PDB file of C-alpha atoms and ligand atoms in Angstrom:
ATOM      1  CA  MET A   1      -3.713 -21.890   2.590  1.00 97.00           C
ATOM      2  CA  ILE A   2      -3.559 -18.695  -0.611  1.00 98.00           C
ATOM      3  CA  ASP A   3      -5.567 -18.097  -3.415  1.00 98.00           C
ATOM      4  CA  LEU A   4      -3.511 -15.761  -6.183  1.00 98.00           C
ATOM      5  CA  HIS A   5      -6.733 -15.459  -8.768  1.00 98.00           C
ATOM      6  CA  CYS A   6     -10.977 -14.873  -7.787  1.00 98.00           C
ATOM      7  CA  HIS A   7     -13.088 -13.035  -9.315  1.00 98.00           C
ATOM      8  CA  SER A   8     -16.320 -10.640  -6.891  1.00 98.00           C
ATOM      9  CA  THR A   9     -19.238  -8.724  -8.259  1.00 98.00           C
ATOM     10  CA  ALA A  10     -16.263  -6.108  -9.485  1.00 98.00           C
ATOM     11  CA  SER A  11     -16.362  -8.292 -12.373  1.00 98.00           C
ATOM     12  CA  ASP A  12     -17.944 -11.992 -13.205  1.00 98.00           C
ATOM     13  CA  GLY A  13     -17.925 -12.928  -9.682  1.00 97.00           C
ATOM     14  CA  ALA A  14     -21.209 -13.142  -7.559  1.00 97.00           C
ATOM     15  CA  LEU A  15     -19.668 -12.383  -4.047  1.00 98.00           C
ATOM     16  CA  SER A  16     -19.032  -9.073  -3.448  1.00 98.00           C
ATOM     17  CA  PRO A  17     -14.978  -8.016  -2.434  1.00 98.00           C
ATOM     18  CA  GLU A  18     -16.676  -7.820   1.331  1.00 98.00           C
ATOM     19  CA  ALA A  19     -17.843 -12.044   1.007  1.00 98.00           C
ATOM     20  CA  LEU A  20     -15.224 -12.720  -1.062  1.00 98.00           C
ATOM     21  CA  TRP A  21     -13.042 -11.702   2.378  1.00 98.00           C
ATOM     22  CA  ALA A  22     -14.841 -13.393   4.459  1.00 98.00           C
ATOM     23  CA  LEU A  23     -15.737 -16.951   2.449  1.00 98.00           C
ATOM     24  CA  ALA A  24     -11.676 -16.110   1.911  1.00 98.00           C
ATOM     25  CA  LEU A  25     -11.051 -16.009   6.148  1.00 98.00           C
ATOM     26  CA  ALA A  26     -13.717 -18.709   6.899  1.00 98.00           C
ATOM     27  CA  ARG A  27     -11.299 -20.650   4.842  1.00 97.00           C
ATOM     28  CA  GLY A  28      -8.079 -20.515   6.126  1.00 98.00           C
ATOM     29  CA  VAL A  29      -6.869 -18.721   3.533  1.00 98.00           C
ATOM     30  CA  ARG A  30      -3.875 -17.090   4.676  1.00 97.00           C
ATOM     31  CA  LEU A  31      -2.810 -15.041   0.830  1.00 98.00           C
ATOM     32  CA  LEU A  32      -5.541 -13.447  -1.812  1.00 98.00           C
ATOM     33  CA  ALA A  33      -5.290 -11.656  -4.673  1.00 98.00           C
ATOM     34  CA  LEU A  34      -8.518 -10.247  -5.875  1.00 98.00           C
ATOM     35  CA  THR A  35      -7.974 -10.835  -9.627  1.00 98.00           C
ATOM     36  CA  ASP A  36     -11.674  -9.353 -11.091  1.00 98.00           C
ATOM     37  CA  HIS A  37     -11.302  -8.688 -14.693  1.00 98.00           C
ATOM     38  CA  ASP A  38      -9.529  -5.495 -15.613  1.00 98.00           C
ATOM     39  CA  SER A  39     -11.261  -4.284 -13.011  1.00 98.00           C
ATOM     40  CA  MET A  40      -9.673  -2.995  -9.298  1.00 98.00           C
ATOM     41  CA  ALA A  41     -12.818  -1.696  -8.261  1.00 98.00           C
ATOM     42  CA  GLY A  42     -12.608  -4.928  -5.739  1.00 98.00           C
ATOM     43  CA  TYR A  43      -9.365  -4.103  -4.692  1.00 98.00           C
ATOM     44  CA  HIS A  44      -9.821  -0.369  -3.343  1.00 98.00           C
ATOM     45  CA  ALA A  45     -13.464  -1.035  -1.783  1.00 98.00           C
ATOM     46  CA  LEU A  46     -11.606  -4.076   0.231  1.00 98.00           C
ATOM     47  CA  VAL A  47      -9.038  -1.498   0.985  1.00 97.00           C
ATOM     48  CA  ASP A  48     -11.964   1.385   2.250  1.00 97.00           C
ATOM     49  CA  SER A  49     -13.200  -1.308   4.909  1.00 96.00           C
ATOM     50  CA  GLY A  50     -10.333  -1.750   6.174  1.00 93.00           C
ATOM     51  CA  ALA A  51     -10.698  -5.697   5.993  1.00 90.00           C
ATOM     52  CA  THR A  52      -7.587  -7.225   8.423  1.00 93.00           C
ATOM     53  CA  GLY A  53      -6.861 -10.546   9.437  1.00 95.00           C
ATOM     54  CA  LEU A  54      -5.209 -11.700   5.942  1.00 96.00           C
ATOM     55  CA  ARG A  55      -2.611  -9.644   3.781  1.00 97.00           C
ATOM     56  CA  LEU A  56      -3.726  -8.465   0.041  1.00 97.00           C
ATOM     57  CA  LEU A  57      -2.569  -8.040  -2.597  1.00 97.00           C
ATOM     58  CA  ALA A  58      -3.493  -5.953  -5.125  1.00 98.00           C
ATOM     59  CA  GLY A  59      -4.625  -7.622  -8.540  1.00 98.00           C
ATOM     60  CA  VAL A  60      -6.438  -7.267 -11.725  1.00 99.00           C
ATOM     61  CA  GLU A  61      -6.501 -10.137 -14.605  1.00 98.00           C
ATOM     62  CA  LEU A  62      -5.497  -8.506 -18.051  1.00 98.00           C
ATOM     63  CA  SER A  63      -7.818  -9.643 -21.310  1.00 98.00           C
ATOM     64  CA  CYS A  64      -4.822  -9.457 -24.169  1.00 98.00           C
ATOM     65  CA  GLN A  65      -4.846 -10.466 -27.309  1.00 97.00           C
ATOM     66  CA  TRP A  66      -1.692 -12.873 -29.044  1.00 98.00           C
ATOM     67  CA  ALA A  67      -1.658 -14.700 -32.742  1.00 97.00           C
ATOM     68  CA  GLY A  68      -6.179 -14.301 -32.643  1.00 94.00           C
ATOM     69  CA  HIS A  69      -6.205 -16.241 -29.405  1.00 95.00           C
ATOM     70  CA  ASN A  70      -7.323 -14.133 -26.653  1.00 95.00           C
ATOM     71  CA  ILE A  71      -5.163 -14.544 -23.720  1.00 98.00           C
ATOM     72  CA  HIS A  72      -5.270 -13.697 -20.231  1.00 98.00           C
ATOM     73  CA  ILE A  73      -2.880 -12.240 -17.883  1.00 99.00           C
ATOM     74  CA  VAL A  74      -3.344 -11.301 -14.008  1.00 99.00           C
ATOM     75  CA  GLY A  75      -1.093  -8.759 -12.443  1.00 98.00           C
ATOM     76  CA  LEU A  76      -0.181  -9.135  -9.005  1.00 98.00           C
ATOM     77  CA  GLY A  77       1.583  -7.149  -6.627  1.00 98.00           C
ATOM     78  CA  LEU A  78       1.085  -3.895  -8.665  1.00 98.00           C
ATOM     79  CA  ASP A  79       1.440  -0.414  -7.633  1.00 98.00           C
ATOM     80  CA  ALA A  80      -2.271   0.668  -8.183  1.00 97.00           C
ATOM     81  CA  GLN A  81      -1.661   4.032  -7.584  1.00 97.00           C
ATOM     82  CA  HIS A  82       0.639   3.867 -11.326  1.00 98.00           C
ATOM     83  CA  PRO A  83      -0.814   6.471 -14.146  1.00 98.00           C
ATOM     84  CA  GLN A  84       0.316   3.903 -16.520  1.00 98.00           C
ATOM     85  CA  LEU A  85      -1.750   1.025 -14.766  1.00 98.00           C
ATOM     86  CA  LEU A  86      -4.739   3.612 -14.390  1.00 98.00           C
ATOM     87  CA  GLN A  87      -4.694   4.971 -18.372  1.00 98.00           C
ATOM     88  CA  GLY A  88      -4.507   0.426 -19.117  1.00 98.00           C
ATOM     89  CA  LEU A  89      -7.299  -0.059 -16.689  1.00 98.00           C
ATOM     90  CA  ARG A  90      -9.462   3.098 -18.817  1.00 98.00           C
ATOM     91  CA  GLN A  91      -8.785   1.811 -21.698  1.00 98.00           C
ATOM     92  CA  GLN A  92      -9.768  -1.703 -21.367  1.00 98.00           C
ATOM     93  CA  ALA A  93     -13.424  -0.399 -19.776  1.00 98.00           C
ATOM     94  CA  GLU A  94     -13.124   1.197 -22.471  1.00 98.00           C
ATOM     95  CA  ALA A  95     -12.974  -1.860 -24.987  1.00 98.00           C
ATOM     96  CA  ARG A  96     -15.149  -4.123 -23.194  1.00 98.00           C
ATOM     97  CA  GLU A  97     -18.073  -1.497 -23.499  1.00 98.00           C
ATOM     98  CA  ALA A  98     -17.078  -1.588 -27.172  1.00 97.00           C
ATOM     99  CA  ARG A  99     -16.948  -4.908 -27.369  1.00 98.00           C
ATOM    100  CA  ALA A 100     -20.305  -5.250 -25.726  1.00 98.00           C
ATOM    101  CA  ARG A 101     -21.338  -3.684 -28.026  1.00 98.00           C
ATOM    102  CA  GLY A 102     -20.064  -5.427 -30.619  1.00 98.00           C
ATOM    103  CA  ILE A 103     -21.871  -8.289 -29.434  1.00 98.00           C
ATOM    104  CA  GLY A 104     -25.217  -6.935 -29.355  1.00 98.00           C
ATOM    105  CA  GLU A 105     -24.960  -5.666 -33.018  1.00 98.00           C
ATOM    106  CA  ARG A 106     -24.190  -9.653 -33.414  1.00 97.00           C
ATOM    107  CA  LEU A 107     -26.040 -11.280 -31.475  1.00 98.00           C
ATOM    108  CA  ALA A 108     -29.410  -9.342 -33.096  1.00 97.00           C
ATOM    109  CA  ARG A 109     -27.824  -9.792 -36.995  1.00 96.00           C
ATOM    110  CA  ALA A 110     -28.274 -14.145 -34.545  1.00 95.00           C
ATOM    111  CA  GLY A 111     -32.131 -13.166 -34.232  1.00 96.00           C
ATOM    112  CA  ILE A 112     -32.301 -12.032 -30.897  1.00 97.00           C
ATOM    113  CA  ASP A 113     -33.023  -8.297 -30.344  1.00 97.00           C
ATOM    114  CA  GLY A 114     -31.950  -6.009 -27.043  1.00 98.00           C
ATOM    115  CA  ALA A 115     -28.858  -7.863 -25.885  1.00 98.00           C
ATOM    116  CA  TYR A 116     -27.008  -5.539 -25.089  1.00 98.00           C
ATOM    117  CA  GLN A 117     -29.373  -3.233 -22.993  1.00 98.00           C
ATOM    118  CA  GLY A 118     -30.149  -6.480 -21.233  1.00 98.00           C
ATOM    119  CA  ALA A 119     -26.680  -7.464 -20.102  1.00 98.00           C
ATOM    120  CA  ARG A 120     -25.716  -3.832 -19.212  1.00 98.00           C
ATOM    121  CA  ARG A 121     -28.865  -3.365 -16.718  1.00 98.00           C
ATOM    122  CA  ILE A 122     -26.864  -7.077 -15.883  1.00 98.00           C
ATOM    123  CA  ALA A 123     -24.162  -5.985 -15.433  1.00 98.00           C
ATOM    124  CA  GLY A 124     -24.429  -3.115 -13.322  1.00 97.00           C
ATOM    125  CA  GLU A 125     -21.401  -1.131 -11.608  1.00 96.00           C
ATOM    126  CA  ALA A 126     -18.628  -4.546 -12.944  1.00 98.00           C
ATOM    127  CA  MET A 127     -17.093  -4.609 -15.778  1.00 98.00           C
ATOM    128  CA  ILE A 128     -18.891  -5.947 -18.194  1.00 98.00           C
ATOM    129  CA  GLY A 129     -18.004  -9.876 -19.631  1.00 98.00           C
ATOM    130  CA  ARG A 130     -19.915 -12.758 -21.266  1.00 98.00           C
ATOM    131  CA  PRO A 131     -21.358 -13.706 -18.508  1.00 98.00           C
ATOM    132  CA  HIS A 132     -23.585 -10.893 -18.272  1.00 98.00           C
ATOM    133  CA  PHE A 133     -24.447 -12.187 -22.175  1.00 98.00           C
ATOM    134  CA  ALA A 134     -24.726 -15.341 -21.051  1.00 98.00           C
ATOM    135  CA  GLN A 135     -26.730 -14.202 -17.971  1.00 98.00           C
ATOM    136  CA  PHE A 136     -29.150 -12.193 -20.581  1.00 98.00           C
ATOM    137  CA  LEU A 137     -29.165 -15.541 -22.463  1.00 98.00           C
ATOM    138  CA  CYS A 138     -30.672 -17.537 -20.302  1.00 98.00           C
ATOM    139  CA  GLU A 139     -33.079 -15.145 -18.849  1.00 98.00           C
ATOM    140  CA  SER A 140     -34.209 -14.359 -21.667  1.00 97.00           C
ATOM    141  CA  GLY A 141     -35.248 -18.211 -22.630  1.00 97.00           C
ATOM    142  CA  ALA A 142     -33.046 -18.260 -25.917  1.00 97.00           C
ATOM    143  CA  VAL A 143     -31.000 -20.866 -25.086  1.00 98.00           C
ATOM    144  CA  ARG A 144     -31.877 -23.306 -20.957  1.00 98.00           C
ATOM    145  CA  HIS A 145     -27.556 -22.550 -19.728  1.00 97.00           C
ATOM    146  CA  ALA A 146     -24.749 -20.360 -19.823  1.00 96.00           C
ATOM    147  CA  PRO A 147     -22.618 -23.592 -20.920  1.00 96.00           C
ATOM    148  CA  GLU A 148     -25.190 -23.497 -23.865  1.00 98.00           C
ATOM    149  CA  ALA A 149     -24.641 -19.446 -24.689  1.00 98.00           C
ATOM    150  CA  PHE A 150     -20.748 -20.075 -24.533  1.00 97.00           C
ATOM    151  CA  ASP A 151     -21.411 -23.539 -26.634  1.00 98.00           C
ATOM    152  CA  ARG A 152     -24.177 -21.375 -28.986  1.00 98.00           C
ATOM    153  CA  TYR A 153     -23.433 -17.496 -28.982  1.00 98.00           C
ATOM    154  CA  LEU A 154     -20.368 -16.620 -26.276  1.00 98.00           C
ATOM    155  CA  GLY A 155     -17.770 -18.981 -27.285  1.00 96.00           C
ATOM    156  CA  ALA A 156     -14.196 -19.398 -29.042  1.00 91.00           C
ATOM    157  CA  GLY A 157     -15.024 -18.868 -33.097  1.00 91.00           C
ATOM    158  CA  LYS A 158     -18.984 -17.941 -32.319  1.00 95.00           C
ATOM    159  CA  PRO A 159     -20.811 -15.248 -33.260  1.00 94.00           C
ATOM    160  CA  GLY A 160     -19.615 -13.113 -29.727  1.00 94.00           C
ATOM    161  CA  ASP A 161     -16.336 -13.882 -29.739  1.00 94.00           C
ATOM    162  CA  ILE A 162     -14.491 -10.222 -30.218  1.00 95.00           C
ATOM    163  CA  LYS A 163     -11.243 -10.031 -29.678  1.00 90.00           C
ATOM    164  CA  VAL A 164     -10.211  -6.992 -32.055  1.00 86.00           C
ATOM    165  CA  HIS A 165     -10.641  -5.042 -28.791  1.00 89.00           C
ATOM    166  CA  TRP A 166      -7.838  -6.344 -26.226  1.00 97.00           C
ATOM    167  CA  PRO A 167      -4.259  -5.058 -26.096  1.00 98.00           C
ATOM    168  CA  GLU A 168      -1.831  -7.183 -27.483  1.00 98.00           C
ATOM    169  CA  LEU A 169      -0.162  -9.644 -24.450  1.00 98.00           C
ATOM    170  CA  ALA A 170       3.337  -7.014 -24.489  1.00 98.00           C
ATOM    171  CA  THR A 171       1.112  -4.182 -23.793  1.00 98.00           C
ATOM    172  CA  ALA A 172      -0.958  -5.714 -21.062  1.00 98.00           C
ATOM    173  CA  ILE A 173       2.228  -7.230 -19.123  1.00 99.00           C
ATOM    174  CA  GLU A 174       3.703  -3.517 -20.183  1.00 98.00           C
ATOM    175  CA  TRP A 175       1.297  -2.194 -17.855  1.00 98.00           C
ATOM    176  CA  ILE A 176       1.943  -5.098 -15.434  1.00 98.00           C
ATOM    177  CA  ARG A 177       5.086  -4.149 -15.149  1.00 98.00           C
ATOM    178  CA  ALA A 178       5.692   0.092 -14.681  1.00 98.00           C
ATOM    179  CA  ALA A 179       3.253  -0.547 -12.071  1.00 98.00           C
ATOM    180  CA  GLY A 180       6.125  -2.262 -10.059  1.00 98.00           C
ATOM    181  CA  GLY A 181       3.871  -5.748 -10.278  1.00 98.00           C
ATOM    182  CA  TYR A 182       5.043  -9.713 -11.490  1.00 98.00           C
ATOM    183  CA  ALA A 183       3.174 -10.257 -15.280  1.00 98.00           C
ATOM    184  CA  VAL A 184       1.271 -13.806 -14.795  1.00 99.00           C
ATOM    185  CA  LEU A 185      -0.131 -16.486 -17.546  1.00 99.00           C
ATOM    186  CA  ALA A 186      -3.622 -17.528 -16.592  1.00 98.00           C
ATOM    187  CA  HIS A 187      -5.054 -21.140 -16.284  1.00 98.00           C
ATOM    188  CA  PRO A 188      -2.451 -22.215 -19.719  1.00 98.00           C
ATOM    189  CA  LEU A 189      -3.963 -24.732 -20.196  1.00 97.00           C
ATOM    190  CA  HIS A 190      -7.746 -23.224 -20.952  1.00 96.00           C
ATOM    191  CA  TYR A 191      -6.684 -21.860 -24.678  1.00 96.00           C
ATOM    192  CA  ARG A 192      -6.724 -25.888 -25.887  1.00 95.00           C
ATOM    193  CA  LEU A 193      -3.798 -24.390 -27.699  1.00 97.00           C
ATOM    194  CA  THR A 194      -1.361 -27.121 -28.812  1.00 97.00           C
ATOM    195  CA  ASN A 195       2.020 -27.925 -27.008  1.00 96.00           C
ATOM    196  CA  ALA A 196       3.970 -25.980 -29.671  1.00 98.00           C
ATOM    197  CA  ARG A 197       1.582 -23.816 -29.960  1.00 98.00           C
ATOM    198  CA  LEU A 198       2.138 -22.646 -26.191  1.00 98.00           C
ATOM    199  CA  GLY A 199       5.207 -23.494 -26.044  1.00 98.00           C
ATOM    200  CA  ARG A 200       5.479 -20.172 -28.354  1.00 98.00           C
ATOM    201  CA  LEU A 201       2.858 -18.121 -26.758  1.00 98.00           C
ATOM    202  CA  LEU A 202       5.270 -18.837 -23.388  1.00 98.00           C
ATOM    203  CA  GLY A 203       8.175 -17.268 -25.721  1.00 98.00           C
ATOM    204  CA  SER A 204       6.508 -14.841 -26.865  1.00 98.00           C
ATOM    205  CA  PHE A 205       5.150 -14.133 -22.965  1.00 99.00           C
ATOM    206  CA  VAL A 206       9.774 -15.255 -21.405  1.00 98.00           C
ATOM    207  CA  GLU A 207      10.100 -12.118 -24.231  1.00 98.00           C
ATOM    208  CA  ALA A 208       7.760  -9.825 -23.100  1.00 98.00           C
ATOM    209  CA  GLY A 209       8.476  -9.281 -19.522  1.00 98.00           C
ATOM    210  CA  GLY A 210       5.995 -11.951 -18.468  1.00 98.00           C
ATOM    211  CA  GLN A 211       7.755 -13.009 -15.108  1.00 98.00           C
ATOM    212  CA  ALA A 212       5.707 -16.718 -14.182  1.00 99.00           C
ATOM    213  CA  MET A 213       2.827 -19.070 -14.879  1.00 99.00           C
ATOM    214  CA  GLU A 214       0.409 -20.386 -13.350  1.00 98.00           C
ATOM    215  CA  VAL A 215       1.416 -24.164 -12.524  1.00 98.00           C
ATOM    216  CA  ILE A 216      -1.764 -25.408 -10.755  1.00 98.00           C
ATOM    217  CA  SER A 217      -5.240 -23.628 -12.079  1.00 98.00           C
ATOM    218  CA  GLY A 218      -8.670 -24.944 -10.267  1.00 96.00           C
ATOM    219  CA  ASN A 219      -9.004 -28.301 -10.591  1.00 94.00           C
ATOM    220  CA  GLN A 220      -5.763 -29.593 -12.305  1.00 95.00           C
ATOM    221  CA  ASN A 221      -5.324 -33.480 -12.616  1.00 96.00           C
ATOM    222  CA  THR A 222      -1.564 -34.964 -11.428  1.00 96.00           C
ATOM    223  CA  ASP A 223      -0.808 -34.778 -15.637  1.00 98.00           C
ATOM    224  CA  GLN A 224      -2.044 -31.554 -16.327  1.00 98.00           C
ATOM    225  CA  THR A 225       0.019 -30.061 -13.316  1.00 98.00           C
ATOM    226  CA  ARG A 226       3.342 -32.099 -14.098  1.00 97.00           C
ATOM    227  CA  HIS A 227       2.517 -30.590 -17.662  1.00 98.00           C
ATOM    228  CA  MET A 228       2.748 -27.800 -16.496  1.00 98.00           C
ATOM    229  CA  ALA A 229       5.423 -27.737 -13.339  1.00 98.00           C
ATOM    230  CA  ARG A 230       7.445 -28.857 -16.515  1.00 98.00           C
ATOM    231  CA  LEU A 231       6.833 -25.792 -19.036  1.00 98.00           C
ATOM    232  CA  CYS A 232       7.351 -23.378 -15.640  1.00 98.00           C
ATOM    233  CA  ARG A 233      11.527 -24.252 -15.191  1.00 98.00           C
ATOM    234  CA  GLN A 234      11.753 -25.125 -19.818  1.00 98.00           C
ATOM    235  CA  HIS A 235      10.817 -21.291 -20.002  1.00 98.00           C
ATOM    236  CA  HIS A 236      12.069 -20.727 -16.196  1.00 98.00           C
ATOM    237  CA  LEU A 237       9.568 -18.472 -15.195  1.00 98.00           C
ATOM    238  CA  LEU A 238       8.004 -18.330 -11.653  1.00 98.00           C
ATOM    239  CA  ALA A 239       5.445 -20.251 -10.127  1.00 98.00           C
ATOM    240  CA  SER A 240       1.538 -18.969  -9.448  1.00 98.00           C
ATOM    241  CA  VAL A 241      -1.613 -20.954  -8.086  1.00 98.00           C
ATOM    242  CA  GLY A 242      -5.371 -20.022  -8.279  1.00 98.00           C
ATOM    243  CA  SER A 243      -8.248 -20.797  -7.499  1.00 98.00           C
ATOM    244  CA  ASP A 244     -10.004 -18.525 -10.610  1.00 98.00           C
ATOM    245  CA  PHE A 245     -13.071 -18.910  -7.880  1.00 98.00           C
ATOM    246  CA  HIS A 246     -16.391 -17.220  -9.730  1.00 97.00           C
ATOM    247  CA  GLY A 247     -19.079 -18.058  -7.286  1.00 97.00           C
ATOM    248  CA  PRO A 248     -20.450 -20.785  -5.104  1.00 94.00           C
ATOM    249  CA  THR A 249     -22.768 -22.425  -8.438  1.00 90.00           C
ATOM    250  CA  THR A 250     -18.934 -23.768  -8.538  1.00 85.00           C
ATOM    251  CA  PRO A 251     -18.568 -25.340  -5.345  1.00 78.00           C
ATOM    252  CA  TRP A 252     -15.548 -27.954  -7.245  1.00 80.00           C
ATOM    253  CA  ARG A 253     -14.049 -24.680  -7.803  1.00 90.00           C
ATOM    254  CA  ASN A 254     -13.670 -23.112  -3.755  1.00 95.00           C
ATOM    255  CA  LEU A 255     -11.981 -20.300  -3.130  1.00 98.00           C
ATOM    256  CA  GLY A 256      -8.863 -21.333  -1.379  1.00 97.00           C
ATOM    257  CA  MET A 257      -5.435 -23.777  -2.290  1.00 97.00           C
ATOM    258  CA  ARG A 258      -3.255 -25.840  -0.693  1.00 96.00           C
ATOM    259  CA  ALA A 259      -0.128 -23.149  -1.141  1.00 94.00           C
ATOM    260  CA  TRP A 260       1.591 -26.509  -2.484  1.00 96.00           C
ATOM    261  CA  LEU A 261       4.053 -26.682  -5.832  1.00 97.00           C
ATOM    262  CA  PRO A 262       5.703 -29.199  -7.420  1.00 96.00           C
ATOM    263  CA  ASP A 263      10.139 -28.993  -5.547  1.00 93.00           C
ATOM    264  CA  ASP A 264      11.577 -27.578  -8.912  1.00 93.00           C
ATOM    265  CA  CYS A 265       9.082 -24.706  -8.632  1.00 97.00           C
ATOM    266  CA  GLN A 266      10.151 -21.286  -7.263  1.00 98.00           C
ATOM    267  CA  PRO A 267       6.621 -20.156  -5.404  1.00 98.00           C
ATOM    268  CA  ILE A 268       6.311 -16.652  -6.826  1.00 98.00           C
ATOM    269  CA  TRP A 269       4.857 -16.152  -2.979  1.00 97.00           C
ATOM    270  CA  GLU A 270       8.407 -16.463  -1.655  1.00 96.00           C
ATOM    271  CA  VAL A 271       9.227 -13.090  -3.516  1.00 96.00           C
ATOM    272  CA  LEU A 272       6.134 -10.684  -3.406  1.00 93.00           C
ATOM    273  CA  PRO A 273       7.233  -8.093  -1.148  1.00 79.00           C
ATOM    274  CA  GLN A 274       5.884  -8.259   1.181  1.00 75.00           C
TER     275      GLN A 274
HETATM  276  P1  AMP B   1     -14.987 -11.290 -21.446  1.00 65.39           P
HETATM  277  O1  AMP B   1     -13.478 -11.916 -19.996  1.00 65.39           O
HETATM  278  O2  AMP B   1     -15.869 -11.251 -21.212  1.00 65.39           O
HETATM  279  O3  AMP B   1     -14.444 -12.383 -22.081  1.00 65.39           O
HETATM  280  O4  AMP B   1     -15.825 -13.414 -20.828  1.00 65.39           O
HETATM  281  C1  AMP B   1     -14.742 -14.755 -19.976  1.00 65.39           C
HETATM  282  C2  AMP B   1     -15.430 -15.089 -18.361  1.00 65.39           C
HETATM  283  O5  AMP B   1     -16.554 -15.669 -19.248  1.00 65.39           O
HETATM  284  C3  AMP B   1     -14.391 -16.801 -18.670  1.00 65.39           C
HETATM  285  O6  AMP B   1     -13.562 -15.579 -17.125  1.00 65.39           O
HETATM  286  C4  AMP B   1     -15.623 -16.800 -17.776  1.00 65.39           C
HETATM  287  O7  AMP B   1     -16.172 -16.468 -16.185  1.00 65.39           O
HETATM  288  C5  AMP B   1     -17.066 -17.016 -18.456  1.00 65.39           C
HETATM  289  N1  AMP B   1     -16.924 -18.047 -19.250  1.00 65.39           N
HETATM  290  C6  AMP B   1     -15.758 -18.273 -20.255  1.00 65.39           C
HETATM  291  N2  AMP B   1     -16.322 -19.795 -20.554  1.00 65.39           N
HETATM  292  C7  AMP B   1     -17.249 -20.517 -20.208  1.00 65.39           C
HETATM  293  C8  AMP B   1     -17.778 -21.284 -20.287  1.00 65.39           C
HETATM  294  N3  AMP B   1     -18.008 -22.745 -21.443  1.00 65.39           N
HETATM  295  N4  AMP B   1     -19.435 -21.775 -19.623  1.00 65.39           N
HETATM  296  C9  AMP B   1     -19.521 -19.899 -19.035  1.00 65.39           C
HETATM  297  N5  AMP B   1     -19.232 -19.653 -18.186  1.00 65.39           N
HETATM  298  C10 AMP B   1     -17.699 -19.501 -19.427  1.00 65.39           C
HETATM  299 MN1   MN B   2     -14.341 -14.439 -15.814  1.00 65.39          MN
HETATM  300 MN1   MN B   3      -9.147 -16.489 -16.981  1.00 65.39          MN
HETATM  301 MN1   MN B   4      -9.571 -15.505 -13.425  1.00 65.39          MN
END
């Protein structure tokens, strides 16, 4: 069992890094990358706590943009102290804060007051993100549940969908590569791109130095896995596997994945530094 993509309370996950660690151990995970959105605070907390019993990789999930789409790049096996990466993470923290204020202003124009302050309070120490706004919208009674918050206010094309603050795809890849990490295109099926556009995204990704893609992300059907494996081979990428676990309330997407890939894919864990 492995997991190369999951979240803690350092971003929009429900479990503390320590609770996530305990769950990973309980589920038999042997190789784990904690990949919080634009933050490595959870990784540092685990290292400081001296957690043992499984192999921990330094990871992160960077938000960026490509051709008007909000794209996520996972970095794995990073030098967590590399100055360029640290500078990039500071820039991402500022971008998230500025974006959050922008989301608050746009929601105010849509008749919802106090959203920034509410989301900020909910986020606390965590890297602020749209799920914190979704929780605020639920708590204030503006929507019934988080999916409705994304459908009406936060999802692609809605008022709270602000991309201007994110760096370009190539910049995010550069930060990861500078820190000696592997750049992995996260959940390629989530962007809802046509096949032609997804092909162009992968072309740009490879050109900018991207090295791997998630062939299996969370729960996928076999057709989707075959499709992703074909793209992975076509673009000569390494293959990664991750649950994108955010918490126990989504039981169909639990922590830990079988360390399995279609035969024609080279697993990234075979080349990651020991
Ligand atoms: P952000 O990183 O602030 O752009 O927020 C994106 C995060 O919101 C994703 O990583 C998911 O955790 C969550 N998310 C995205 N779409 C939805 C949705 N439709 N319903 C619930 N959560 C979502
Ligand atoms: Mn998330
Ligand atoms: Mn993501
Ligand atoms: Mn994720």
